[in-house]
Each structure stands twice: as C-alpha cells, then as structure tokens.
Short mmCIF file of N, CA and C and ligand atoms in Angstrom, two decimals:
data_model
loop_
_atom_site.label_atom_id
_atom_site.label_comp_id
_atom_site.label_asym_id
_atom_site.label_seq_id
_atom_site.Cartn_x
_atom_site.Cartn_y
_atom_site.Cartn_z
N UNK A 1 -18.86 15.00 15.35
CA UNK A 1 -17.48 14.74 14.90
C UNK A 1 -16.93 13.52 15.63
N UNK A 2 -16.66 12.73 14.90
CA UNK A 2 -15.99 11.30 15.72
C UNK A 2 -14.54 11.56 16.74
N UNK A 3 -13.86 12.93 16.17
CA UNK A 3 -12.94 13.40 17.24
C UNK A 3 -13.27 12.98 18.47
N UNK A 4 -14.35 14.06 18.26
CA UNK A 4 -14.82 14.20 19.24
C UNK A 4 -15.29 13.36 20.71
N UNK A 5 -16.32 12.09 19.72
CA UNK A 5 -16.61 11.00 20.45
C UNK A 5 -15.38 10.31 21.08
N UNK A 6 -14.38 10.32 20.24
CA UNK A 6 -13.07 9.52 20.70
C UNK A 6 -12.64 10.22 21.78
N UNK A 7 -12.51 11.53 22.27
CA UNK A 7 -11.99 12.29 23.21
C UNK A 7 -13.11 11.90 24.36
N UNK A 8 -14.71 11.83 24.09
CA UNK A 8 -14.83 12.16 25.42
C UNK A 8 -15.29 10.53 26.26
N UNK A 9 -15.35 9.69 24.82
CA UNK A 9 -15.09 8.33 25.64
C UNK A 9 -13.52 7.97 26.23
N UNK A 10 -12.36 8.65 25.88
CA UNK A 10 -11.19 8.32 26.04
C UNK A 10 -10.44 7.37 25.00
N UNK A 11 -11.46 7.57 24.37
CA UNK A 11 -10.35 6.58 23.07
C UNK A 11 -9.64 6.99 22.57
N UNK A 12 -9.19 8.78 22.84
CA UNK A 12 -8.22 9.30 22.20
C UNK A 12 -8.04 10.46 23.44
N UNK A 13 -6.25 10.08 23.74
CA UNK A 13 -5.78 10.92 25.38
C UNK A 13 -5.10 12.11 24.41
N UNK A 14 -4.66 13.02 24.97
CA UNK A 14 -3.62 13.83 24.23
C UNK A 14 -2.68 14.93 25.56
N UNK A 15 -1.99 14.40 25.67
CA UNK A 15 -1.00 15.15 26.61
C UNK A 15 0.47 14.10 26.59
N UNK A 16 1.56 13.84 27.39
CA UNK A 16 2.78 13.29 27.54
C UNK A 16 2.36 11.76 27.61
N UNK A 17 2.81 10.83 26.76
CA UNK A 17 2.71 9.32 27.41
C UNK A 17 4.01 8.72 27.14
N UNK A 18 4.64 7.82 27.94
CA UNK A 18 5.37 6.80 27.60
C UNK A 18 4.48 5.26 27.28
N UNK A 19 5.27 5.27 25.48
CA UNK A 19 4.61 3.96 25.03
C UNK A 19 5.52 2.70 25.37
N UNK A 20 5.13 1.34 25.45
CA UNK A 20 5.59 0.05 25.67
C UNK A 20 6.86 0.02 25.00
N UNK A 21 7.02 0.83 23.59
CA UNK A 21 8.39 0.65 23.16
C UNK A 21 9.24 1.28 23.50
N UNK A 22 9.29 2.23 24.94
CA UNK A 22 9.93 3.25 25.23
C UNK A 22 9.93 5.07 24.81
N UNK A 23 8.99 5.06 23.56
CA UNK A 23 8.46 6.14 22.77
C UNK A 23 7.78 7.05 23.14
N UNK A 24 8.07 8.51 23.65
CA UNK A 24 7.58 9.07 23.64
C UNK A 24 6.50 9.62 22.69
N UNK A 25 5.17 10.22 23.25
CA UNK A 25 4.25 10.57 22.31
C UNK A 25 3.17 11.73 22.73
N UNK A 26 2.91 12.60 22.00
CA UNK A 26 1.63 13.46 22.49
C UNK A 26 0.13 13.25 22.60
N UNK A 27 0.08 12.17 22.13
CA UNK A 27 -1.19 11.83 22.02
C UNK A 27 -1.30 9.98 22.62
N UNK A 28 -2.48 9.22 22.11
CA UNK A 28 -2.55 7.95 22.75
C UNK A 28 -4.05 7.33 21.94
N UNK A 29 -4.15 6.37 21.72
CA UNK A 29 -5.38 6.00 20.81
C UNK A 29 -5.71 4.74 21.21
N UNK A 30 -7.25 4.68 21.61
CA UNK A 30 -7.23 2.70 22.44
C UNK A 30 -8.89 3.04 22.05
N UNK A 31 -8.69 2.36 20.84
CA UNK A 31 -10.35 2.20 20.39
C UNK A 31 -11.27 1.48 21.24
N UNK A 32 -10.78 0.57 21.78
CA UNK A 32 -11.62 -0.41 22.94
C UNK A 32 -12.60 0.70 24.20
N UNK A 33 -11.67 1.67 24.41
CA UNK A 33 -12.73 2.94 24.89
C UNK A 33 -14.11 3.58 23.68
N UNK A 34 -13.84 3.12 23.34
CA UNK A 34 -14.97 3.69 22.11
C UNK A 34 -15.62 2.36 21.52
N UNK A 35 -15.64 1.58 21.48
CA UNK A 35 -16.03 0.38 21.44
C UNK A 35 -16.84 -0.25 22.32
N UNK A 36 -16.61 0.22 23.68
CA UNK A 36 -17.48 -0.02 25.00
C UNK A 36 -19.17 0.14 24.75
N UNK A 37 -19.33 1.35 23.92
CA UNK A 37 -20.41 1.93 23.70
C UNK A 37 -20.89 1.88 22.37
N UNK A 38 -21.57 0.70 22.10
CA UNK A 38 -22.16 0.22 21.03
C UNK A 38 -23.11 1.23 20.02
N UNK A 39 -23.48 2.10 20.38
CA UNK A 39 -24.15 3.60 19.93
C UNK A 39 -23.40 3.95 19.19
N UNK A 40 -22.16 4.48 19.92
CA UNK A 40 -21.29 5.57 19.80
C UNK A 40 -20.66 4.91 18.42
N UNK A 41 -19.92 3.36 18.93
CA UNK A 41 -19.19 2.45 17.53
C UNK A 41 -20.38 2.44 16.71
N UNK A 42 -21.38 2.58 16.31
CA UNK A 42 -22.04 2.21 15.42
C UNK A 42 -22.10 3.45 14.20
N UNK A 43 -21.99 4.76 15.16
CA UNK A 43 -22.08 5.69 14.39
C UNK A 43 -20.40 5.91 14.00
N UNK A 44 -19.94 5.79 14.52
CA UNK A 44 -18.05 5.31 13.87
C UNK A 44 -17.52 4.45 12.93
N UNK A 45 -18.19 3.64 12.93
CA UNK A 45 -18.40 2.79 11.57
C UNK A 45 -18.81 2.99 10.47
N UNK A 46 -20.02 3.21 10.66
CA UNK A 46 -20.98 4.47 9.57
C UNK A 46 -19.89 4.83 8.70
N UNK A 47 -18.88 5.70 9.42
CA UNK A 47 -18.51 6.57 8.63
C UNK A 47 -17.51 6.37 7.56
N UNK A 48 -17.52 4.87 7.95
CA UNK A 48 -16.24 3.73 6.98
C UNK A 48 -17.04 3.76 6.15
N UNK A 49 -18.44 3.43 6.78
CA UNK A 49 -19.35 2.41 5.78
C UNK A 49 -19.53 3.61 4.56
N UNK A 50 -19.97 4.63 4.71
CA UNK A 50 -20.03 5.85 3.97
C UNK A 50 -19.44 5.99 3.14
N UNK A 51 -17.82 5.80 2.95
CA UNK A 51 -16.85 5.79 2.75
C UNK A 51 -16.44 4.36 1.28
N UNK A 52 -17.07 3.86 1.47
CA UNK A 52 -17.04 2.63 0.84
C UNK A 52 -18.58 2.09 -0.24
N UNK A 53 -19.22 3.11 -0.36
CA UNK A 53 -20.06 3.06 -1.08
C UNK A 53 -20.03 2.56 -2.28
N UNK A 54 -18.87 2.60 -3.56
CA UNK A 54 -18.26 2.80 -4.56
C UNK A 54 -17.33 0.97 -4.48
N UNK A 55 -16.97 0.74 -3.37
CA UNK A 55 -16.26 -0.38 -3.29
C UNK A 55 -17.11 -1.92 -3.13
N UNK A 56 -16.78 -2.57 -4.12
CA UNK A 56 -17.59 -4.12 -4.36
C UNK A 56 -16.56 -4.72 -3.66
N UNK A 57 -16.81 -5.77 -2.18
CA UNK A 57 -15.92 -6.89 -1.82
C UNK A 57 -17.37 -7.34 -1.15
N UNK A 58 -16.89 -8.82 -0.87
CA UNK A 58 -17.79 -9.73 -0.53
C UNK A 58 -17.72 -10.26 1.05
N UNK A 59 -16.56 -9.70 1.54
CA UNK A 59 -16.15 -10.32 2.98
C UNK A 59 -15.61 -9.66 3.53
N UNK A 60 -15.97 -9.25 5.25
CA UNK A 60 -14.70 -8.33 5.63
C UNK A 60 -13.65 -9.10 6.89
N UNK A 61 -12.57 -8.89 6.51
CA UNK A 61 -11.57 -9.67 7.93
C UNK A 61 -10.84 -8.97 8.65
N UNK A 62 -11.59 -9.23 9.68
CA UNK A 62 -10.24 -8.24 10.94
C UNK A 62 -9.40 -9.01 11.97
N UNK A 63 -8.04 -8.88 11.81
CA UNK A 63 -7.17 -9.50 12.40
C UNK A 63 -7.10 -9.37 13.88
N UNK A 64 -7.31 -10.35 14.96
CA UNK A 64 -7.76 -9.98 16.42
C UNK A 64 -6.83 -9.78 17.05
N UNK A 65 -6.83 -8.93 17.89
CA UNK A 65 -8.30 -8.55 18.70
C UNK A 65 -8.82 -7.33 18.20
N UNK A 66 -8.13 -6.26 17.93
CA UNK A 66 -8.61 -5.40 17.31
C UNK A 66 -9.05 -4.74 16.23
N UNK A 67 -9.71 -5.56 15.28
CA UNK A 67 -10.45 -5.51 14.30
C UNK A 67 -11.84 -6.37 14.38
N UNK A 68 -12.14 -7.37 15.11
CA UNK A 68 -12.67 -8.45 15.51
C UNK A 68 -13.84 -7.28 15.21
N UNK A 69 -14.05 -6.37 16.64
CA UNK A 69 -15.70 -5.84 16.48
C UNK A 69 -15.78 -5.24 15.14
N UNK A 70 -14.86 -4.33 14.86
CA UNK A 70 -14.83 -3.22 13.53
C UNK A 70 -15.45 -4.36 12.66
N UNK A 71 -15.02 -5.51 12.48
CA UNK A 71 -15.16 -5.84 11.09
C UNK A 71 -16.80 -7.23 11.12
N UNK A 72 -17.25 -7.20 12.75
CA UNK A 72 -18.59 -7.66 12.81
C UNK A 72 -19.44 -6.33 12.27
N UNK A 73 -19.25 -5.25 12.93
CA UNK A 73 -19.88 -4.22 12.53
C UNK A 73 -20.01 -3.35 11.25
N UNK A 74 -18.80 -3.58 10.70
CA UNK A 74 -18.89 -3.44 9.61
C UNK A 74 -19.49 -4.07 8.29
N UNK A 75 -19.60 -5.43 8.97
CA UNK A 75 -20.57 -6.66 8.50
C UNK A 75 -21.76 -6.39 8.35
N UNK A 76 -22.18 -5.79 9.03
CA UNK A 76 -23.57 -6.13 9.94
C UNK A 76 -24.12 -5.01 9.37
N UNK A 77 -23.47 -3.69 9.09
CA UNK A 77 -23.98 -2.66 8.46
C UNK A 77 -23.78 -2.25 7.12
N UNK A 78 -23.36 -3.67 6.28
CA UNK A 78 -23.14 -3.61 4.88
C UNK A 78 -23.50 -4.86 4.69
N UNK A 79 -24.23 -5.79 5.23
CA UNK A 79 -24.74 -6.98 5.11
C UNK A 79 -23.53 -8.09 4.24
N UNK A 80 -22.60 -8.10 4.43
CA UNK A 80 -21.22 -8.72 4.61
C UNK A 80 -20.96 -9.83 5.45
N UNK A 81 -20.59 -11.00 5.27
CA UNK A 81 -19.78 -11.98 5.74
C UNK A 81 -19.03 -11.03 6.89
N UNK A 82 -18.21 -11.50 7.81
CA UNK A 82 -17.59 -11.09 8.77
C UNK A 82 -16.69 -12.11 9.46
N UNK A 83 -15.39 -12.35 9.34
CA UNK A 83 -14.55 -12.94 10.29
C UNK A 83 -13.20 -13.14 10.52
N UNK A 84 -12.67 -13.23 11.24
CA UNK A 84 -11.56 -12.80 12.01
C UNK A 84 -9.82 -13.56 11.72
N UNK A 85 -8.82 -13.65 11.80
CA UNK A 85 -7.77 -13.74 11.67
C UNK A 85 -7.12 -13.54 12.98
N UNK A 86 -6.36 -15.09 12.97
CA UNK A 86 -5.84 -14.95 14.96
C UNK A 86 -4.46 -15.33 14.72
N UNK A 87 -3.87 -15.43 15.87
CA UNK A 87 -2.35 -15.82 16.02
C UNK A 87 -2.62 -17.11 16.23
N UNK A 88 -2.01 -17.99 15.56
CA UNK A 88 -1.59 -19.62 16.90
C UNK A 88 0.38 -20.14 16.36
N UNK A 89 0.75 -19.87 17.38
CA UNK A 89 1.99 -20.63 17.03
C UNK A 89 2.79 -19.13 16.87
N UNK A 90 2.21 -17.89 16.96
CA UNK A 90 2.97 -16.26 16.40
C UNK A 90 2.17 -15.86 15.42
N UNK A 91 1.79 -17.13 14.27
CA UNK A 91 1.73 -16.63 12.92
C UNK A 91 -0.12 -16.30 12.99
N UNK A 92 -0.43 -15.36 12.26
CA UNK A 92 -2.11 -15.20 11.72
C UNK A 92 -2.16 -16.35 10.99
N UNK A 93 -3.73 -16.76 11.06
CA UNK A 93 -4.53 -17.80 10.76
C UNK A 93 -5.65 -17.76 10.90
N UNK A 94 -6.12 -18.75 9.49
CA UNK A 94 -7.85 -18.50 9.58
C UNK A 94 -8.21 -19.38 10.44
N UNK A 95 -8.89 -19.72 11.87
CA UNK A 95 -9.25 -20.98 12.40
C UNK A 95 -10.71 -21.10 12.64
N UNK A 96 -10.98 -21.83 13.04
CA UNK A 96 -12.12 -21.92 13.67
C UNK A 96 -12.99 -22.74 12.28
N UNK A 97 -12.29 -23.48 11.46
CA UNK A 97 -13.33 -23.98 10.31
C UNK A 97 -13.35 -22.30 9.69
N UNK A 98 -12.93 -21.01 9.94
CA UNK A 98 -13.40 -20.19 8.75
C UNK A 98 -12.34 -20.54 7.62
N UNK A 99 -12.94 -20.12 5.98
CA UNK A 99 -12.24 -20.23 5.00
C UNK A 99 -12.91 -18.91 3.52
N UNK A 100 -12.08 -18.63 2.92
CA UNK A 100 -11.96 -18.08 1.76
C UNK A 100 -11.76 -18.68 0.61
N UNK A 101 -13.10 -18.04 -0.59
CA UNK A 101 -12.81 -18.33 -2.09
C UNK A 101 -11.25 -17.81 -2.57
N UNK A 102 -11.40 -18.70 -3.26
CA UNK A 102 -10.34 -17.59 -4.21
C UNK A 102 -11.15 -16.82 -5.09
N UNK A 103 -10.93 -15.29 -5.25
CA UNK A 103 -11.52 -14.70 -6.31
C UNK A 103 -12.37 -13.63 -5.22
N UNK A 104 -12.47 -14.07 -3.65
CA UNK A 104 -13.31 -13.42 -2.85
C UNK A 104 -12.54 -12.46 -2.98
N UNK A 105 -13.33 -10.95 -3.07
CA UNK A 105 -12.83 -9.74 -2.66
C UNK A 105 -13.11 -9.42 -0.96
N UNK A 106 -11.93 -8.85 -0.64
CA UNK A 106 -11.69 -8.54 1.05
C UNK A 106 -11.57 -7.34 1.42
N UNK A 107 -12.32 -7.11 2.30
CA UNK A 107 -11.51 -5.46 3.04
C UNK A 107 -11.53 -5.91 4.24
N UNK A 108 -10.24 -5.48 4.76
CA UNK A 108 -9.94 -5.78 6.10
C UNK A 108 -10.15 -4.70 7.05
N UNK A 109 -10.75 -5.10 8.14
CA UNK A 109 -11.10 -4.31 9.17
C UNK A 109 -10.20 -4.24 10.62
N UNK A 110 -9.77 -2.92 11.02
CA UNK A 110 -8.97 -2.50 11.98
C UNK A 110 -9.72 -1.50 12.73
N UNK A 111 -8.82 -1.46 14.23
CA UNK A 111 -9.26 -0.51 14.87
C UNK A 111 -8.38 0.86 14.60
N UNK A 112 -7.53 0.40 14.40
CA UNK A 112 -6.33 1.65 14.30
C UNK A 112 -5.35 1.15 13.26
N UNK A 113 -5.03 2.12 12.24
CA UNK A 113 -3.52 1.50 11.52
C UNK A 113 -2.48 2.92 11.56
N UNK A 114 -1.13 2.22 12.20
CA UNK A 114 -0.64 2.62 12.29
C UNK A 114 0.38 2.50 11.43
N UNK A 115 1.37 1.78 12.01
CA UNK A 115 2.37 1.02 10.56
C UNK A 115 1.95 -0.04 9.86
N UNK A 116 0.89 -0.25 9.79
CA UNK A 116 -0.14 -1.40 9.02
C UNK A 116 0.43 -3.18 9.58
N UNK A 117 0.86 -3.02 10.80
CA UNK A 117 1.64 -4.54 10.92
C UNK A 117 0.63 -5.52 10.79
N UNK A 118 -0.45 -5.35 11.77
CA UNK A 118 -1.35 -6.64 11.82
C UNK A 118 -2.22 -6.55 10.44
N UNK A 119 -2.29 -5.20 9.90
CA UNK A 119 -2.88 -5.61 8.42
C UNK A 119 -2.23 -6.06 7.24
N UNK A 120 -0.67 -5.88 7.08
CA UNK A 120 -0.04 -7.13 6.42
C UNK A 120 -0.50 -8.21 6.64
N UNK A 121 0.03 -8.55 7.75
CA UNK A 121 -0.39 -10.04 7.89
C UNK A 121 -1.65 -10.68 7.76
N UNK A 122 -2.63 -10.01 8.09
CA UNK A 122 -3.98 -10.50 7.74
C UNK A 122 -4.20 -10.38 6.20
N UNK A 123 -3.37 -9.50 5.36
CA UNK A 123 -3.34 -9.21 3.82
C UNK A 123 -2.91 -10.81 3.59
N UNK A 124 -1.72 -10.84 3.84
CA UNK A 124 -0.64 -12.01 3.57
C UNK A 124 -2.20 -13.59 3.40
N UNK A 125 -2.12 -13.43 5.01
CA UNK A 125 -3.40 -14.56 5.07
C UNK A 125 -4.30 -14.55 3.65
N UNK A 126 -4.83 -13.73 3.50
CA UNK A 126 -5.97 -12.83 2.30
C UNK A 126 -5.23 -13.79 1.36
N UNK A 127 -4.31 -12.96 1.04
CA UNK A 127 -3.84 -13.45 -0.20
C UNK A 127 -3.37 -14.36 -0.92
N UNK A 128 -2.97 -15.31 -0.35
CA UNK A 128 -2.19 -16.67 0.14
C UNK A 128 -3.46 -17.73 -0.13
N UNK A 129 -4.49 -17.04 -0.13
CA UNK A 129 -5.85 -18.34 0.14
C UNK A 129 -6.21 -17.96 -1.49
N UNK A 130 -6.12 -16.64 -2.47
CA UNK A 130 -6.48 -16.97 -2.94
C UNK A 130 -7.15 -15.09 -3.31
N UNK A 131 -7.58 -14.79 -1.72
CA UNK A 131 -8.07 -13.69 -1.90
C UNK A 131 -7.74 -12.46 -2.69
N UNK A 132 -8.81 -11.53 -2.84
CA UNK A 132 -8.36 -10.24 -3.46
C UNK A 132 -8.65 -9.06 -2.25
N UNK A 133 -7.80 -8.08 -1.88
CA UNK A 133 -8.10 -7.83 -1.04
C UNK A 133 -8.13 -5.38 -1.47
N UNK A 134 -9.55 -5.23 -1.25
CA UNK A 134 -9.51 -3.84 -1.58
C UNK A 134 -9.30 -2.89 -1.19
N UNK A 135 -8.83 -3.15 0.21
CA UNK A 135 -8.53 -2.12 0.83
C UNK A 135 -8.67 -2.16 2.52
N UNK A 136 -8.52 -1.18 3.10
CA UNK A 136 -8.79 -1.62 5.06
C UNK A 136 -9.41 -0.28 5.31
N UNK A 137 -10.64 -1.08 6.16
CA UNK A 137 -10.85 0.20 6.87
C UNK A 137 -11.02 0.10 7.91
N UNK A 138 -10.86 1.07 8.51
CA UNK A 138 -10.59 1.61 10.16
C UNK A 138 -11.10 2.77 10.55
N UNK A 139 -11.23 2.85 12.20
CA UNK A 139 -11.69 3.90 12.60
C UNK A 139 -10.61 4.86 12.87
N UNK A 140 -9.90 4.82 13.33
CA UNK A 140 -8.71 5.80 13.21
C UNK A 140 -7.78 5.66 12.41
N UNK A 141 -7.05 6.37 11.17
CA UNK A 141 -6.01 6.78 10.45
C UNK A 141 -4.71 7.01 10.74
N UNK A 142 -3.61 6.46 11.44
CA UNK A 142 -2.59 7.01 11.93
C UNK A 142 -1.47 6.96 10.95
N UNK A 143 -1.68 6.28 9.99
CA UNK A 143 -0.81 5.99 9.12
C UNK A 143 0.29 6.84 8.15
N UNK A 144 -0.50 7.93 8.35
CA UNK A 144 0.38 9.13 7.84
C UNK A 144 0.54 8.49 6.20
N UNK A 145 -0.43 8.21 5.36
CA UNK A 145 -0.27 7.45 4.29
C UNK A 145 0.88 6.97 3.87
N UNK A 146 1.34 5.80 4.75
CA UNK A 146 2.66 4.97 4.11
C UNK A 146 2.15 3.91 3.70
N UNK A 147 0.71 3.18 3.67
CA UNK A 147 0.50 1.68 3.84
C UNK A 147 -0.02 1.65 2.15
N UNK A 148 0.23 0.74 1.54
CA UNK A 148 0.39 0.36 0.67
C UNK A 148 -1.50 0.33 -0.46
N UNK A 149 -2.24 0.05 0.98
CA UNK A 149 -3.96 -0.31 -0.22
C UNK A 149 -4.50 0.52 0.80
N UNK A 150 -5.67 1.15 0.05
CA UNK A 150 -6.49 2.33 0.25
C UNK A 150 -7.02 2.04 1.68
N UNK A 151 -6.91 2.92 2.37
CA UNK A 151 -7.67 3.47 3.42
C UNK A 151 -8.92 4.21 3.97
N UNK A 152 -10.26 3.25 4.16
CA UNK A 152 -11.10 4.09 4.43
C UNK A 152 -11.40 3.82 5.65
N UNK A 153 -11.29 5.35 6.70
CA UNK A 153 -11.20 5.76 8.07
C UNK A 153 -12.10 6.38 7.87
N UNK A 154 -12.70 6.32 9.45
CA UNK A 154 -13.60 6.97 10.16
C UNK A 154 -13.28 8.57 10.51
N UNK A 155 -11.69 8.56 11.17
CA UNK A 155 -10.85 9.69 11.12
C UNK A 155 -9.46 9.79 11.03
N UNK A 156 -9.03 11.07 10.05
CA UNK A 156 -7.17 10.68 10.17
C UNK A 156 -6.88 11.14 11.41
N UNK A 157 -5.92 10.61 12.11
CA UNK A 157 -5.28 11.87 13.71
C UNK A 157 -3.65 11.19 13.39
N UNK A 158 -3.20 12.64 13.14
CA UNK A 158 -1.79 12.61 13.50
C UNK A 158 -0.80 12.73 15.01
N UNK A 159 -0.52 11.79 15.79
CA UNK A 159 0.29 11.34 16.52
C UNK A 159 1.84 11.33 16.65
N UNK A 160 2.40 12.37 17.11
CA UNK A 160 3.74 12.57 17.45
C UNK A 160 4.27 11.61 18.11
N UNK A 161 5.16 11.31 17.62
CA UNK A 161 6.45 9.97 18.53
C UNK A 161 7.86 10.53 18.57
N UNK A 162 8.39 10.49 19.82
CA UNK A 162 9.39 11.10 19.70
C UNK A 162 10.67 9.96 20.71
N UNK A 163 12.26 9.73 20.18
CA UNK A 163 12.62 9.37 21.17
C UNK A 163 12.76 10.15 22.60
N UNK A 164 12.89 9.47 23.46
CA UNK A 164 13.24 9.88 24.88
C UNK A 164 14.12 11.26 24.93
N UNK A 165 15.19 11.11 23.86
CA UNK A 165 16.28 11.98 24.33
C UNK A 165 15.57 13.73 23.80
N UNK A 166 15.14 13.26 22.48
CA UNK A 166 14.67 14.20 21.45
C UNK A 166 12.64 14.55 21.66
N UNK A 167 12.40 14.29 23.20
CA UNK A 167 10.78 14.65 23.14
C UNK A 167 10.77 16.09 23.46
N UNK A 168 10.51 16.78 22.56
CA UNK A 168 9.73 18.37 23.11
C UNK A 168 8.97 18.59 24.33
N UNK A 169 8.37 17.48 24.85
CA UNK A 169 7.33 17.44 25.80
C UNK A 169 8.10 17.42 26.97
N UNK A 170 8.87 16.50 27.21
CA UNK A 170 10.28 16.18 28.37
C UNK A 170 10.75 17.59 28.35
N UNK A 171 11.09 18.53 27.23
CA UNK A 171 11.88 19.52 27.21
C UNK A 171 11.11 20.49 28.08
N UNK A 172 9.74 20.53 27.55
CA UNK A 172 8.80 21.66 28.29
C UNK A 172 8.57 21.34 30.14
N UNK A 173 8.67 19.94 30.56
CA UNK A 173 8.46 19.30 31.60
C UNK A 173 7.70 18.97 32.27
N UNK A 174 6.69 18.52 30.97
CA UNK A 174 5.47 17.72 31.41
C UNK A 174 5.46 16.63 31.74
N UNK A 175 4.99 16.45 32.81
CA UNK A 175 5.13 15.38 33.14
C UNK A 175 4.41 13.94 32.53
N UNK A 176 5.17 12.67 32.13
CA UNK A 176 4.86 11.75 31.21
C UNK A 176 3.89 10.84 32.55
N UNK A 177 3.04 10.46 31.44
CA UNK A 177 2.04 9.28 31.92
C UNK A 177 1.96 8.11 30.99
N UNK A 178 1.78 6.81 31.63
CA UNK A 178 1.80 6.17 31.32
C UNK A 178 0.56 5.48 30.41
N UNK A 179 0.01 5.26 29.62
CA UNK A 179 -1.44 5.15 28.97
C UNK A 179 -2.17 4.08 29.75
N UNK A 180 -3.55 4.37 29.96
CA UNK A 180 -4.23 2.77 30.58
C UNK A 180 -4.17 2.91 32.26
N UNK A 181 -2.68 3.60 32.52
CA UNK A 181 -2.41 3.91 34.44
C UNK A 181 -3.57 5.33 34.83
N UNK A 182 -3.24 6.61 34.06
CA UNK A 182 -3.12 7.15 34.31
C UNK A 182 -2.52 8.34 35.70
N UNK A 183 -1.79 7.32 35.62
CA UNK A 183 -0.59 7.70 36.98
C UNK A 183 0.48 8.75 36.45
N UNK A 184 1.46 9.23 36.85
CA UNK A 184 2.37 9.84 36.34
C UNK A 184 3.21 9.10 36.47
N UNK A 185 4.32 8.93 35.30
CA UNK A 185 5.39 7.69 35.99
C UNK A 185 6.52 8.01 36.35
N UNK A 186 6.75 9.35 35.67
CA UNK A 186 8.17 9.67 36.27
C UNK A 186 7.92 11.54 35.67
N UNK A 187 8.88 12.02 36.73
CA UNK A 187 9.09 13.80 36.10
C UNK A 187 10.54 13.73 35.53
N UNK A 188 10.28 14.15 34.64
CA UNK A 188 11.69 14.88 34.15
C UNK A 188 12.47 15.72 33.86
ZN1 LIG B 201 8.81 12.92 26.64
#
C-alpha cells in the first residue's frame, strides 16, 4: 500500500503541525521523503502509470521543484518526453531551450495537489503554447476533488486544516509541531 510507504519513509506525518500559513493541521505530506528512495518512487509512480493506461498524451510537465522527478519518472516509465516548468521573474516558464507543439497532448506531473496552484500555472503555460493538456497526475491526492482536469494519483489522503482558534487538536492539547523540525513549538 503506498500509504503505507509514505508513512514509513515520512512522507506522510500525522499528529498536530503548525503550517507556514499559520494553519493548523492533522496530518503533513513532503513527498521529497519518498522520493529519496528511488525503489520505493518507482513503485509510486507505477501506480499513476497504471492509472493512465486508457490516456493518449505525448509529453509530461512538472512544474518545479516538485513535479520535476514525478514527471522524469513518469517519463521514463511510459516512454514519454519529460520536462519541467520554472519560475523566473515569479511567473512559470518553459526555459532552458524546452518548447511545445501546438496540438501536443500534456499531463502534468506533481508531487502533491492540493489547491492545484502550481498546476494552474503550469496548465496556463500548457495552454498558452498551444498545448492540450489531459489531465495531472500525482502521487498524493489532497484535493478533495475541487481541481478542475482529471486526476490520476497514486493515493487520495484527506488532510484536516483548521484555523488556530477553531483546531480540535489545540482543544485536546496536543502538543503542535512544527513539520521538517520535529521539535515541539509551542503547548497550548
Ligand atoms: Zn492546533
């Protein structure tokens, strides 16, 4: 079960965290722990790749940094083009001399979608050149299906966010950690 793998590489925490936006949450997701171990991502991918049997695109793009490996590997195990979408200036961009047909079909590759931000924008890019784009896949699902083009994940995991005032977890008085520290950062 890829849960699984995600839990015991740490790519997936589950107890009190405070996130960067101030957000409380029960859980925590950092694919780059699962990514470490080229085995482990290979059989995590798979399960996109599985997943996508039925789907004709010609190229896959993952917006960096975290789609970058997903979408070599996803390359590599569907014999696919593969390349990446960066920031310069704020905005995503194709650089490096890469470029797109028009008419190319795309699936974009992520490590995690959550509110789909960096996969808009890498859509936007997509689309703007010309592209057609079929869908994203990823290894984790957080999306709670709000994002707009099909999703094929490795696994869904639903993730509680709560504000500060309104966390159940604060209420019980667990103590919050910070993700990445694993320190405690404060009791409450
Ligand atoms: Zn809390």
């Amino acid at each position: 079960m890829l849960i699984d793998i995600l839990k015991e590489t740490g790519a997936l925490l589950e107890g009190h965290f405070l996130l960067s936006s101030g957000k409380h949450s029960d859980g925590y997701v950092q694919c780059a722990k699962l990514l470490m171990y080229p085995d482990k991502a290979e059989k995590a991918i798979k399960l996109i790749v599985d997943k996508l049997k039925d789907i004709d695109f010609d190229i896959v793009v993952g917006p960096a940094m975290g789609g970058i490996i997903v979408s070599y590997e996803l390359g590599r195990q569907t014999g696919k083009q593969s390349i990446f979408v960066e920031r310069e200036d704020g905005e995503m961009k194709l650089r490096r001399g890469f470029t797109l047909e028009k008419g190319q079909r795309v699936l974009i590759a992520e490590d995690v979608v959550t509110t789909g931000k960096s996969s808009y924008e890498a859509i936007k890019v997509v689309e703007e050149l010309g592209g057609e784009v079929v869908g994203i896949g990823c290894i984790v699902d957080r999306s709670s299906g709000n994002i707009k083009y099909p999703i094929y994940s490795g696994v869904k995991i639903n993730i509680n966010t709560y504000e500060k005032e309104e966390c159940t977890l604060c209420k019980q008085n667990i103590p919050i950690v910070k993700p990445g520290s694993r320190k405690i950062v404060e009791f409450l």
